[in-house]
PDB file of C-alpha atoms in Angstrom:
ATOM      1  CA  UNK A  23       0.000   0.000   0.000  1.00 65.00           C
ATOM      2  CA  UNK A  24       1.332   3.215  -0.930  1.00 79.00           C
ATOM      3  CA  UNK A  25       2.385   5.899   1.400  1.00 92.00           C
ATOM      4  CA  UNK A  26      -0.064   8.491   1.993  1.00 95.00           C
ATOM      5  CA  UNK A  27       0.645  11.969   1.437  1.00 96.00           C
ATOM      6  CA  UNK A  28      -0.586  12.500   5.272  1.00 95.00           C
ATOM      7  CA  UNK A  29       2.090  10.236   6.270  1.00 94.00           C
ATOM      8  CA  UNK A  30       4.489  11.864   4.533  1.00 95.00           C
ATOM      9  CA  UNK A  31       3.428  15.416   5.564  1.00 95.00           C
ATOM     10  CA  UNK A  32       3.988  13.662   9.507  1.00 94.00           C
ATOM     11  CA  UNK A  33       7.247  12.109   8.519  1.00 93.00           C
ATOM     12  CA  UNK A  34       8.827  15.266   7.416  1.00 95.00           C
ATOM     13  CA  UNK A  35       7.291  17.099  10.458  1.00 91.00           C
ATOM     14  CA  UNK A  36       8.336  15.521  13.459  1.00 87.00           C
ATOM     15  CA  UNK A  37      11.613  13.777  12.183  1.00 85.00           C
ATOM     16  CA  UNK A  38      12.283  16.625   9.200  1.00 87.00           C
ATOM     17  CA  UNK A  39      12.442  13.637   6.822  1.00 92.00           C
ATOM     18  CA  UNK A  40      13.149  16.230   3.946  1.00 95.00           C
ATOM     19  CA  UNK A  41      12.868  13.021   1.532  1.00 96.00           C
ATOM     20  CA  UNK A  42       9.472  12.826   2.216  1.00 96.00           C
ATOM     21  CA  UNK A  43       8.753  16.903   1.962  1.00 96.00           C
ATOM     22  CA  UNK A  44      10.237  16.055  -1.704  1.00 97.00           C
ATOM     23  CA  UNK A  45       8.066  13.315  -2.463  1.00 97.00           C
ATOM     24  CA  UNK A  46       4.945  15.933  -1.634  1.00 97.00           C
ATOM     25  CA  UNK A  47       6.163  17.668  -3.835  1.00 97.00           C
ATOM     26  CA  UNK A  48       6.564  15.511  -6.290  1.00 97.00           C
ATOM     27  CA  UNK A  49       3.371  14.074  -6.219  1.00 97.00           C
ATOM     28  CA  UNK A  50       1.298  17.016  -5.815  1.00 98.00           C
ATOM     29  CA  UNK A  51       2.911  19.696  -7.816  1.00 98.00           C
ATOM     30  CA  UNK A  52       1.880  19.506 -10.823  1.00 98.00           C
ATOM     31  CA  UNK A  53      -2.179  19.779 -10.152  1.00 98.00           C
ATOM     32  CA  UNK A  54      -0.844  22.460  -7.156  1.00 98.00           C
ATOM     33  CA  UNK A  55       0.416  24.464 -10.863  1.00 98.00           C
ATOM     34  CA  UNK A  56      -2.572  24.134 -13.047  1.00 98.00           C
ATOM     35  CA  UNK A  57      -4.518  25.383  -9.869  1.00 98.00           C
ATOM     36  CA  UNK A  58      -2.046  28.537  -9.833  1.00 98.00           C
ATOM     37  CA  UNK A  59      -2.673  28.858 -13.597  1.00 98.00           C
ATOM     38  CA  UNK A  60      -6.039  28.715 -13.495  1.00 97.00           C
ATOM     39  CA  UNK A  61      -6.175  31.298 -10.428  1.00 96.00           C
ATOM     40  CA  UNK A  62      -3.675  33.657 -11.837  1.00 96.00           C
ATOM     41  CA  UNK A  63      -3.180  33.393 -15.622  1.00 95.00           C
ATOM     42  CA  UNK A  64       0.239  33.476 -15.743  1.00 95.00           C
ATOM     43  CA  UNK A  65       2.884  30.896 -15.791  1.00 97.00           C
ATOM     44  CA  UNK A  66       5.736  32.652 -14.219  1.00 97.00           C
ATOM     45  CA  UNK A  67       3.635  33.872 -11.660  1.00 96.00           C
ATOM     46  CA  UNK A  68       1.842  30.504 -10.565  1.00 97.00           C
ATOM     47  CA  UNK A  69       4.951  29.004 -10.334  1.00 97.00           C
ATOM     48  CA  UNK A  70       6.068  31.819  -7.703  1.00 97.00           C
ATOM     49  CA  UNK A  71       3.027  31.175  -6.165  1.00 97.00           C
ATOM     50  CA  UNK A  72       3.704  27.125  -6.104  1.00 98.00           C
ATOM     51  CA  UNK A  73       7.097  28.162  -4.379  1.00 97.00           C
ATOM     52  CA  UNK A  74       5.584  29.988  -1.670  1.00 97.00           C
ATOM     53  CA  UNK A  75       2.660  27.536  -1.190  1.00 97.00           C
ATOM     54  CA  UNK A  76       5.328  25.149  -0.102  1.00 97.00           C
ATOM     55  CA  UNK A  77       7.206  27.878   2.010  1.00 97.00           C
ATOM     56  CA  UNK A  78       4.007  28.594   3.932  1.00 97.00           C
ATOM     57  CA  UNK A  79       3.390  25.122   4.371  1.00 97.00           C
ATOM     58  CA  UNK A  80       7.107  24.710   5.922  1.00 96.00           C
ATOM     59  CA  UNK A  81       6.680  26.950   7.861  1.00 95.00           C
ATOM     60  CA  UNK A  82       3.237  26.529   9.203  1.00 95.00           C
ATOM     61  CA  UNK A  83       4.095  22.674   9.450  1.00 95.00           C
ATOM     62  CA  UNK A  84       2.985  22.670  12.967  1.00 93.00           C
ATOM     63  CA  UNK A  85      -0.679  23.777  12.348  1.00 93.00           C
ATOM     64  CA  UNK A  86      -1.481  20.875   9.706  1.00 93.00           C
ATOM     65  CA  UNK A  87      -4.098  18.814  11.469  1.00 92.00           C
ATOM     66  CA  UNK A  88      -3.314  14.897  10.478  1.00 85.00           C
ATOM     67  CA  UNK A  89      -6.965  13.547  10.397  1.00 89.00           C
ATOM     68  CA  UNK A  90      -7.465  16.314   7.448  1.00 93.00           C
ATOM     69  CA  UNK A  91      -6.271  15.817   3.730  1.00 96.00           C
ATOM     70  CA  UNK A  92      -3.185  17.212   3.117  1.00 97.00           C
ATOM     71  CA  UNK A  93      -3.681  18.524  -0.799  1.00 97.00           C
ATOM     72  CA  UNK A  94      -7.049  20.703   0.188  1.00 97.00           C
ATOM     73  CA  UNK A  95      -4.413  22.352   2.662  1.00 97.00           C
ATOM     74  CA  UNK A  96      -2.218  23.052   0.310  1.00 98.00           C
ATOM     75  CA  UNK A  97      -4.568  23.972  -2.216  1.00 98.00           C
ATOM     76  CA  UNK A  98      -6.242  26.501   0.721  1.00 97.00           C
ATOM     77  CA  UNK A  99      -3.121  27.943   1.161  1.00 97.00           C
ATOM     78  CA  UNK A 100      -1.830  28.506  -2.721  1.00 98.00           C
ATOM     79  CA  UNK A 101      -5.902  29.909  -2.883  1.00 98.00           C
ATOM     80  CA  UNK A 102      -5.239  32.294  -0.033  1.00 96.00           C
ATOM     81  CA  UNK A 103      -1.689  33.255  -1.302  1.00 95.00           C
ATOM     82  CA  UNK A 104      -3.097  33.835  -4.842  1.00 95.00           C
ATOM     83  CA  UNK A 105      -6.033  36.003  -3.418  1.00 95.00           C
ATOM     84  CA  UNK A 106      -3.575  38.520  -1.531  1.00 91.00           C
ATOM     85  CA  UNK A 107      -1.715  38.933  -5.402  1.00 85.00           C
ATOM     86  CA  UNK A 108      -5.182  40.201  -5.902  1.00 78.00           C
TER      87      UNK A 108
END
C-alpha cells in the first residue's frame, strides 16, 4: 500500500524527513500548478506562487491537522496566497 501523502506530511514534520517533503512535492505539484494557472493566468507567476505555497506550508508545518487531507491544505493555502496577489 502506498504511502499516503498525510504520512508523509507527519514524517517530514516531526523527524524533518526532507525526503518525504520532496516526495509531496513531487506528487502534488503539478495539479498544485494548473490550480495557480487557473487562479492567476500566468505561468511565471503561478509558479512563484507554487514556491511559496510550499514555504508557507514549511513553515506553518505545525498547524497541519493529520486527520485532514493534506492537498485541500495546500490547495487553501496557494488559494489564499493567490487572493492577496489580488
Amino acid at each position: 500500500m502506498p504511502v499516503t501523502l498525510e504520512e508523509l506530511f507527519t514524517r517530514y514534520r516531526e523527524p524533518g524527513d526532507t525526503a518525504a517533503l520532496a516526495e509531496i512535492f513531487d506528487r502534488t505539484a503539478a495539479p498544485l500548478l494548473r490550480l495557480a494557472v487557473h487562479l492567476v493566468g500566468d505561468i511565471a507567476l503561478a509558479e512563484d506562487l507554487l514556491q511559496s505555497t510550499f514555504v508557507a506550508a514549511i513553515e506553518n508545518a505545525a498547524t497541519f491537522d493529520a486527520e485532514r487531507s493534506l492537498e485541500p491544505w495546500l490547495a487553501g493555502i496557494l488559494t489564499n496566497r493567490a487572493r492577496e496577489l489580488r
